XYZ file of C-alpha atoms in Angstrom:
568
model
C 0.049 -0.008 -0.012
C 1.109 3.594 -0.765
C 1.928 5.965 1.683
C 0.214 9.489 2.013
C 3.632 11.171 1.000
C 3.933 8.837 -1.833
C 0.326 9.376 -2.987
C 0.584 13.092 -2.794
C 3.735 13.128 -4.980
C 1.753 10.807 -7.610
C -1.238 12.895 -7.943
C 1.032 16.322 -8.160
C 2.755 14.778 -10.895
C -0.178 13.491 -12.447
C -1.505 17.285 -12.210
C 1.616 18.519 -13.620
C 1.699 16.094 -16.799
C -2.107 17.090 -17.498
C -1.128 20.762 -17.578
C -3.376 21.769 -14.478
C -1.582 25.083 -12.940
C -2.896 24.515 -9.525
C -0.947 21.545 -7.910
C -1.234 23.474 -4.511
C -5.252 22.792 -4.814
C -4.575 19.099 -6.071
C -2.031 18.402 -2.768
C -4.617 19.873 -0.245
C -7.272 17.837 -1.599
C -5.209 14.655 -1.482
C -4.138 15.451 2.119
C -7.525 16.229 3.349
C -8.980 12.791 2.026
C -6.364 10.744 3.389
C -6.646 12.473 6.509
C -10.405 11.496 6.446
C -9.582 8.021 5.282
C -11.275 8.428 1.896
C -10.165 7.940 -1.537
C -8.778 11.221 -3.103
C -9.795 10.559 -6.411
C -13.346 11.937 -6.544
C -11.950 14.984 -4.562
C -9.394 15.748 -7.005
C -11.482 15.310 -10.005
C -14.196 17.749 -8.839
C -11.927 20.132 -9.356
C -13.238 23.292 -11.757
C -10.691 22.960 -15.077
C -8.732 19.952 -14.160
C -8.406 17.886 -17.547
C -9.801 14.644 -16.263
C -8.461 12.380 -19.147
C -5.080 13.676 -19.068
C -4.931 13.659 -15.305
C -6.511 10.072 -14.677
C -4.046 8.649 -17.658
C -1.101 9.840 -16.263
C -1.956 8.624 -12.638
C -2.769 5.190 -13.956
C 0.677 5.186 -15.734
C 2.720 5.728 -12.400
C 0.612 3.105 -10.497
C 1.202 0.628 -13.328
C -2.364 0.460 -13.987
C -3.315 -0.403 -17.359
C -5.403 2.459 -19.574
C -8.922 1.494 -21.315
C -9.590 4.329 -23.746
C -12.935 5.621 -23.590
C -13.309 5.434 -27.232
C -13.078 1.512 -27.035
C -16.065 -0.403 -27.542
C -17.721 -2.706 -24.852
C -18.448 -6.188 -25.542
C -22.226 -6.580 -25.056
C -22.000 -9.992 -23.410
C -20.775 -8.947 -20.279
C -24.588 -8.012 -18.821
C -24.174 -10.636 -16.514
C -21.907 -8.957 -14.231
C -24.054 -7.992 -10.969
C -25.672 -4.414 -11.116
C -25.265 -4.153 -7.271
C -21.534 -4.252 -7.777
C -21.307 -2.066 -10.809
C -23.507 0.456 -9.231
C -21.824 0.597 -5.567
C -18.322 0.273 -6.762
C -18.565 2.399 -10.117
C -16.930 -0.598 -12.245
C -17.605 -1.404 -15.874
C -17.154 -5.152 -17.099
C -14.768 -5.137 -20.129
C -14.599 -8.726 -20.584
C -16.067 -12.033 -18.519
C -14.554 -15.276 -19.349
C -14.432 -18.414 -17.453
C -11.702 -17.770 -15.517
C -10.826 -13.970 -15.981
C -12.803 -10.579 -15.325
C -11.200 -7.458 -16.249
C -13.174 -4.112 -14.921
C -12.865 -0.148 -15.785
C -13.006 2.034 -13.067
C -11.803 5.494 -12.567
C -10.492 4.828 -8.950
C -7.448 2.678 -9.096
C -7.003 3.244 -5.363
C -9.938 1.546 -4.395
C -9.158 -1.854 -2.767
C -12.447 -2.335 -1.239
C -14.025 -2.659 -4.866
C -11.737 -5.128 -5.779
C -12.214 -6.974 -2.845
C -15.863 -7.212 -3.007
C -15.391 -8.302 -6.671
C -13.095 -11.170 -5.760
C -15.562 -12.544 -3.122
C -18.484 -12.503 -5.532
C -16.146 -14.345 -8.039
C -13.441 -16.559 -6.129
C -13.009 -18.479 -9.152
C -12.164 -15.647 -11.264
C -9.007 -13.648 -11.924
C -9.897 -10.232 -11.464
C -8.015 -7.449 -13.164
C -8.796 -3.609 -12.990
C -8.058 -1.014 -15.738
C -8.607 2.394 -15.252
C -10.821 4.803 -17.710
C -12.409 8.316 -17.069
C -15.139 9.120 -14.833
C -17.241 10.136 -17.391
C -16.833 7.023 -19.582
C -17.513 4.675 -16.402
C -20.772 6.565 -15.253
C -22.139 6.721 -19.015
C -21.240 2.760 -19.311
C -23.024 1.677 -16.274
C -25.960 4.024 -17.048
C -26.418 2.513 -20.508
C -25.756 -0.886 -19.494
C -27.838 -1.315 -16.236
C -30.468 1.404 -16.646
C -32.059 3.492 -13.969
C -32.781 1.764 -10.695
C -30.911 -1.565 -11.887
C -29.607 -2.646 -8.427
C -32.834 -2.388 -7.043
C -34.618 -4.236 -9.578
C -31.969 -6.643 -9.776
C -32.847 -7.412 -5.684
C -36.454 -8.099 -6.999
C -35.603 -10.426 -9.712
C -32.929 -12.557 -7.413
C -34.161 -15.752 -6.194
C -37.666 -15.550 -8.034
C -37.423 -19.046 -10.097
C -41.379 -18.315 -11.114
C -39.698 -15.535 -13.372
C -37.601 -17.732 -15.338
C -39.911 -19.749 -17.422
C -41.916 -16.285 -18.456
C -41.790 -15.000 -21.874
C -40.515 -11.035 -22.448
C -44.192 -9.974 -22.936
C -45.418 -11.395 -19.971
C -46.146 -9.382 -16.603
C -45.815 -10.523 -12.975
C -47.004 -8.466 -9.988
C -44.576 -9.252 -7.394
C -46.430 -7.026 -4.461
C -47.107 -10.591 -2.463
C -44.796 -9.614 0.356
C -43.404 -6.833 2.271
C -39.931 -7.149 1.116
C -41.103 -6.823 -2.591
C -43.316 -4.246 -1.747
C -40.481 -2.086 -0.254
C -38.447 -3.003 -3.147
C -40.819 -2.136 -5.799
C -41.160 1.690 -3.832
C -37.641 1.630 -3.894
C -37.042 1.434 -7.312
C -40.123 3.879 -8.153
C -38.079 6.363 -6.038
C -35.254 5.805 -7.696
C -36.799 6.741 -10.937
C -38.014 9.983 -9.491
C -34.668 10.679 -7.769
C -32.649 10.334 -11.046
C -35.401 12.483 -12.603
C -34.482 15.430 -10.068
C -30.986 14.634 -10.414
C -31.164 15.277 -14.286
C -33.529 18.423 -13.837
C -36.510 16.828 -15.408
C -39.866 17.944 -15.097
C -41.785 15.120 -16.258
C -41.350 11.172 -16.452
C -43.230 9.250 -18.982
C -43.658 5.423 -18.067
C -45.148 3.927 -21.309
C -45.855 0.244 -22.304
C -44.682 -0.535 -25.701
C -45.932 -4.208 -26.209
C -42.717 -5.907 -25.729
C -40.694 -3.669 -23.895
C -41.583 -0.830 -20.923
C -40.135 2.516 -21.828
C -39.238 5.485 -19.499
C -38.709 8.979 -20.552
C -37.877 12.370 -18.714
C -38.542 15.743 -19.969
C -35.100 17.845 -19.612
C -35.388 21.299 -20.661
C -38.627 20.804 -22.356
C -36.839 17.867 -24.570
C -37.969 14.360 -24.015
C -35.006 11.909 -23.411
C -35.376 7.979 -23.287
C -33.827 6.734 -20.257
C -31.865 3.297 -20.109
C -34.068 0.837 -18.024
C -32.890 -2.877 -16.663
C -33.205 -5.797 -18.942
C -36.827 -7.799 -18.437
C -38.194 -4.531 -16.764
C -41.189 -5.671 -18.733
C -41.772 -8.946 -16.517
C -42.339 -6.354 -13.727
C -44.490 -3.480 -15.574
C -47.555 -4.691 -13.222
C -46.011 -3.883 -10.237
C -44.298 -0.820 -11.244
C -47.473 0.930 -12.490
C -49.588 -0.518 -9.602
C -46.836 0.978 -6.849
C -47.117 4.338 -8.745
C -51.433 4.053 -8.502
C -51.117 3.191 -4.969
C -48.802 6.142 -3.964
C -51.052 8.614 -5.672
C -54.164 7.041 -4.128
C -55.584 5.546 -7.344
C -57.541 2.490 -8.179
C -55.191 -0.191 -9.232
C -57.900 -2.224 -10.263
C -59.326 0.316 -12.625
C -57.534 0.392 -16.225
C -59.760 1.429 -18.571
C -60.663 5.250 -17.801
C -57.788 7.954 -17.253
C -57.474 8.908 -13.420
C -55.566 11.756 -11.819
C -53.967 11.829 -8.608
C -50.823 13.407 -6.216
C -48.275 11.978 -4.569
C -46.566 14.179 -1.476
C -42.920 12.728 -0.648
C -39.390 13.720 0.155
C -36.488 12.894 -1.923
C -32.780 13.854 -0.888
C -34.400 15.932 2.051
C -36.462 18.283 -0.514
C -40.369 17.998 -0.536
C -41.770 17.110 -3.787
C -45.082 17.160 -5.063
C -45.798 15.112 -7.963
C -49.060 15.191 -9.983
C -49.618 11.764 -11.661
C -52.318 11.268 -14.798
C -52.887 7.647 -16.269
C -53.864 7.242 -19.869
C -55.004 3.767 -21.010
C -53.726 2.557 -24.479
C -53.866 -0.782 -26.640
C -50.768 -1.290 -25.371
C -51.030 -0.700 -21.728
C -51.760 1.942 -19.456
C -49.251 4.814 -19.719
C -48.481 6.918 -16.742
C -47.088 10.290 -16.434
C -45.633 12.421 -13.620
C -45.158 15.965 -13.042
C -42.712 16.796 -10.782
C -43.233 19.952 -8.907
C -40.724 21.033 -6.265
C -40.954 23.904 -4.002
C -39.787 26.467 -6.375
C -38.612 30.080 -5.401
C -40.364 32.494 -7.505
C -38.544 36.042 -8.120
C -37.651 38.538 -10.507
C -34.108 37.060 -11.106
C -35.196 33.597 -12.258
C -37.423 35.051 -15.284
C -34.803 36.075 -17.481
C -35.679 39.399 -18.354
C -33.732 42.086 -19.398
C -33.595 45.180 -17.186
C -36.160 47.406 -19.426
C -38.488 44.605 -19.672
C -38.572 43.940 -15.878
C -39.014 47.581 -15.390
C -42.097 47.766 -17.501
C -43.845 44.595 -15.846
C -43.057 46.038 -12.415
C -44.940 49.051 -13.453
C -47.835 46.877 -14.121
C -47.784 45.319 -10.936
C -47.747 48.518 -9.162
C -51.118 49.323 -11.188
C -54.272 49.385 -8.755
C -56.409 47.593 -10.929
C -56.710 45.948 -14.593
C -55.747 42.969 -16.491
C -52.577 41.436 -17.402
C -52.717 38.621 -19.502
C -49.897 36.082 -20.061
C -49.640 34.316 -23.358
C -48.503 31.178 -25.143
C -48.783 27.460 -25.666
C -48.567 24.930 -22.960
C -45.391 24.367 -21.114
C -43.980 27.879 -22.155
C -43.701 29.295 -18.442
C -46.637 30.940 -17.968
C -47.408 29.841 -14.775
C -44.024 30.263 -13.336
C -44.308 34.121 -14.533
C -47.757 34.266 -12.641
C -46.605 33.151 -9.605
C -43.506 35.333 -9.677
C -46.092 38.322 -10.091
C -48.097 37.271 -7.467
C -45.126 36.308 -5.267
C -43.775 40.163 -5.553
C -47.515 41.254 -4.762
C -47.702 39.007 -1.658
C -47.809 41.600 1.411
C -49.810 42.036 4.601
C -52.052 44.773 2.878
C -53.044 42.654 -0.087
C -55.443 39.611 -0.091
C -54.755 37.433 -2.938
C -56.910 34.812 -4.395
C -55.870 32.122 -7.234
C -58.395 30.164 -9.148
C -56.380 27.182 -11.016
C -56.648 23.907 -12.417
C -55.070 22.501 -10.919
C -52.857 24.037 -7.961
C -49.375 23.812 -9.209
C -47.311 25.362 -6.556
C -48.810 26.776 -2.909
C -47.891 30.344 -2.182
C -47.747 31.026 1.542
C -50.073 33.587 2.617
C -52.281 33.395 -0.891
C -55.689 31.727 -0.802
C -55.864 29.239 -3.704
C -58.513 27.365 -4.864
C -58.689 24.504 -7.374
C -61.543 24.148 -10.041
C -63.756 20.713 -9.990
C -66.166 20.790 -12.716
C -67.765 17.656 -11.183
C -69.408 19.669 -8.272
C -69.736 22.722 -10.538
C -66.943 24.674 -9.193
C -65.908 26.001 -12.664
C -63.690 29.095 -13.212
C -66.722 31.317 -13.750
C -68.463 30.221 -10.734
C -65.381 30.483 -8.463
C -64.372 33.936 -9.870
C -68.183 34.866 -8.789
C -67.610 33.525 -5.142
C -64.303 35.050 -4.892
C -65.623 38.658 -5.931
C -67.796 38.536 -3.104
C -64.707 37.785 -0.617
C -62.903 41.163 -0.859
C -59.748 40.451 -2.757
C -57.257 42.727 -3.907
C -55.742 40.742 -6.537
C -56.959 37.684 -8.517
C -55.138 35.093 -10.488
C -57.811 33.022 -13.202
C -55.649 30.067 -14.439
C -57.004 30.444 -17.777
C -59.805 32.226 -19.508
C -61.533 29.302 -21.498
C -64.648 31.027 -22.223
C -66.705 34.018 -22.696
C -68.121 33.847 -19.146
C -64.932 33.498 -17.394
C -63.390 36.291 -19.618
C -66.117 38.873 -19.274
C -66.258 38.471 -15.315
C -62.610 38.968 -15.245
C -62.654 42.189 -17.454
C -65.923 43.505 -15.409
C -63.835 42.780 -12.227
C -60.815 44.395 -13.506
C -63.276 47.497 -14.223
C -64.605 47.535 -10.787
C -60.976 47.976 -8.967
C -59.254 44.363 -9.173
C -55.711 43.878 -10.241
C -56.254 40.368 -12.380
C -54.015 38.094 -13.824
C -54.811 35.045 -16.131
C -53.635 33.005 -19.515
C -54.792 32.882 -23.139
C -53.371 30.244 -25.473
C -52.161 32.436 -28.526
C -48.982 32.430 -30.467
C -47.870 36.121 -29.823
C -49.031 39.297 -27.371
C -51.105 41.103 -30.358
C -52.998 37.632 -30.786
C -54.351 37.898 -27.360
C -56.540 40.895 -28.585
C -58.042 39.221 -31.568
C -58.514 35.702 -29.177
C -60.655 37.781 -26.622
C -62.779 39.278 -29.414
C -63.062 35.883 -31.185
C -64.445 34.513 -27.535
C -67.079 37.377 -27.518
C -65.464 40.102 -25.238
C -66.674 43.696 -26.330
C -63.825 45.600 -27.903
C -64.690 48.432 -25.489
C -64.358 46.204 -22.306
C -61.002 44.870 -23.735
C -59.849 48.375 -24.025
C -60.892 49.478 -20.839
C -59.668 46.886 -18.620
C -56.517 44.909 -20.532
C -53.205 46.674 -19.574
C -50.885 44.544 -21.366
C -50.610 41.311 -23.183
C -47.272 39.351 -22.195
C -46.513 36.688 -24.928
C -43.458 34.145 -23.983
C -41.468 31.141 -25.070
C -38.631 29.068 -23.298
C -35.573 28.526 -24.877
C -32.412 26.111 -23.633
C -29.753 27.765 -22.121
C -25.956 26.911 -23.603
C -24.014 25.088 -21.205
C -21.187 27.255 -20.326
C -18.603 24.636 -20.056
C -18.702 23.300 -23.697
C -20.644 26.115 -25.906
C -18.496 26.920 -28.891
C -18.355 30.273 -30.587
C -19.394 30.503 -34.439
C -19.744 33.133 -37.086
C -22.970 35.005 -37.137
C -22.798 35.022 -40.849
C -24.884 32.300 -41.408
C -27.621 33.450 -39.525
C -28.166 36.815 -40.999
C -30.967 35.644 -43.406
C -32.789 34.810 -40.392
C -32.724 38.320 -39.125
C -29.692 37.981 -36.793
C -27.395 40.817 -36.981
C -24.186 41.098 -34.546
C -21.599 44.078 -34.439
C -18.375 43.191 -36.301
C -15.843 41.610 -34.237
C -18.632 39.693 -32.121
C -19.322 35.790 -32.086
C -22.526 33.949 -31.163
C -22.417 30.582 -29.831
C -23.873 26.941 -30.516
C -24.130 23.701 -28.409
C -21.231 21.387 -27.785
C -21.635 18.512 -25.610
C -19.966 17.444 -22.508
C -20.309 15.585 -19.169
C -22.109 18.916 -17.734
C -24.814 18.530 -19.773
C -24.994 14.867 -20.929
C -23.643 15.809 -24.156
C -26.732 18.016 -25.235
C -24.899 21.203 -25.377
C -27.609 22.797 -23.339
C -28.103 23.158 -19.268
C -31.460 24.939 -18.181
C -33.865 27.303 -19.639
C -34.458 31.092 -19.770
C -37.617 32.568 -21.420
C -38.257 35.213 -23.932
C -40.785 37.684 -23.715
C -43.000 39.844 -26.312
C -44.741 42.561 -24.239
C -47.585 44.757 -25.670
C -48.857 47.520 -23.933
C -52.356 48.815 -24.764
C -51.923 52.209 -25.208
C -54.394 55.021 -26.035
C -53.558 54.748 -29.827
C -53.921 50.987 -29.195
C -57.264 51.208 -27.270
C -58.674 53.324 -30.450
C -57.803 50.676 -33.000
C -59.330 47.965 -30.652
C -62.732 49.648 -30.278
C -62.677 50.095 -34.029
C -62.048 46.371 -34.327
C -58.908 46.530 -36.143
C -57.612 43.593 -37.947
C -54.642 41.945 -36.362
C -52.309 43.263 -38.892
C -52.903 47.048 -38.150
C -52.974 46.098 -34.045
C -49.449 44.418 -34.548
C -48.380 47.411 -36.958
C -48.946 49.835 -34.345
C -47.633 47.877 -31.407
C -44.276 47.409 -33.251
C -44.336 51.207 -34.097
C -44.952 52.097 -30.348
C -41.763 50.154 -29.709
C -42.986 46.371 -28.958
C -40.105 43.865 -29.153
C -41.265 40.709 -30.919
C -40.398 37.171 -29.213
C -37.592 36.609 -32.047
C -35.804 39.588 -31.431
C -35.708 39.417 -27.903
C -34.335 35.899 -28.701
C -31.701 37.698 -30.787
C -30.725 39.632 -27.886
C -30.428 36.555 -26.070
C -27.910 35.019 -28.480
C -25.670 38.247 -28.479
C -25.565 37.825 -24.715
C -24.104 34.375 -25.328
C -27.281 32.987 -23.515
C -28.777 30.309 -26.212
C -28.462 29.442 -29.766
C -29.544 30.915 -33.066
C -31.208 27.250 -33.575
C -33.007 27.530 -30.169
C -34.762 31.008 -31.045
C -35.608 29.944 -34.300
C -37.236 26.590 -33.035
C -39.312 28.447 -30.684
C -40.219 31.333 -32.731
C -41.116 29.333 -36.030
C -44.760 30.653 -36.067
C -43.553 34.076 -35.898
C -42.100 34.117 -39.161
C -45.954 33.668 -40.881
C -46.857 37.102 -38.686
C -43.977 38.597 -39.693
C -44.933 37.891 -43.155
C -48.386 39.388 -42.928
C -47.113 42.704 -41.164
């Protein structure tokens, strides 16, 4: 066994050979880990800017450990290596012969891991080869799938599963141990989704397989799952339905429920929706954490934030947020309400459903089955002396008219509409049947928004903006724009997180006149542009010039605007 001083020198030399400048930081971390009787590898690899591949390759050479290049392919026949060993000790089976096993890992100092493998395979000669942490983590995930260790425990010792075909299912909720393991497996699916910053989980039977997908930054990603997961499909779906308080025997009609749980010390609210399909019951889970709503998270530029804060300071009127489903309208509304939430104001919301709980705010969930609709709830709320009202969505004429009239009687009202842009909100209200004079008198602003993915700052690549000029992007000479790269931090996507684009149409006196004249959408939009309205795409180009997102992202979420622009 190497002494502490020798290890410090080995790590220092590896840092120097990899070209990392701060050797003192490496020495400090190694010494600290050794003092705590821990392996220093993980602590050192967490140093920002450390060239992982070069560092680990150099360290392996000094320790006399063979190097396994991440570009090498893995033998698919090595799937019989136990998942519990692979996940617990971060090992990837490279070869598995009758008397020999080769394992790749990123910590050549982990003698406990090799000891555990030798104990599990006493008849085999075990060889360790070194590789990068990124390769090991990704290979384990791809090979074994989410929750593989728990899934393996469920299958171990159950001979009754051995004779089943891949298309058959079995429910193993027949003992407390199995029930706990299935719950643990479901929790692991949710925990990984949270670690990946997913907002939704979709569990989808596909005939001969069970597919699990996460929605991350607005895009669906398929998740590797354990082999033979189809065998336990019924158990997994039943466990989710039990947790959500749903009827596990009912598979013919859709059901909705909620799960309140705590993962990694954080309270999580999960909305569950089941849908019967021809290949089996699919389940969708919306993950809602206890978010902090403030303006710093909205992605507003200073000028737009000042405009919105001015709207919030008004004593009455309606502010409508528009856009498609999933564009962040609810987050914006919750942020507005949070900024208004003081002891001097009574705030009431009417939602379907209540997505996030705001302390000090009275929140009502509509229930059409007992005739508690948006319109009926709004009538009751107006008798309860509110200062600020939020209506989740203006779905019909009745709700829209009550909301408009409540704004005219001294209330500040917020709601949403499904339109492509801000000016489209005016014509949508007219189409619903709201009188133009009511719109012009009550509505203060229409705010359209979209969400774009943020570029990962670890791997974004500069490119010339010339190729995007035909789409309307103009960048000052000497400036660059960025496109996505792909690294471990963003799991190869090139993006990490999202930010919003905004289009704010203020209802000015001139626009009020046009609305009362029932002007066309084209004329309304032209006036709004003349009065300084920045379009969604123009706002997107601002974010591109700031290096926050890519031109391709802006074009992806503002594609409908090209048709609008053509009309104008």
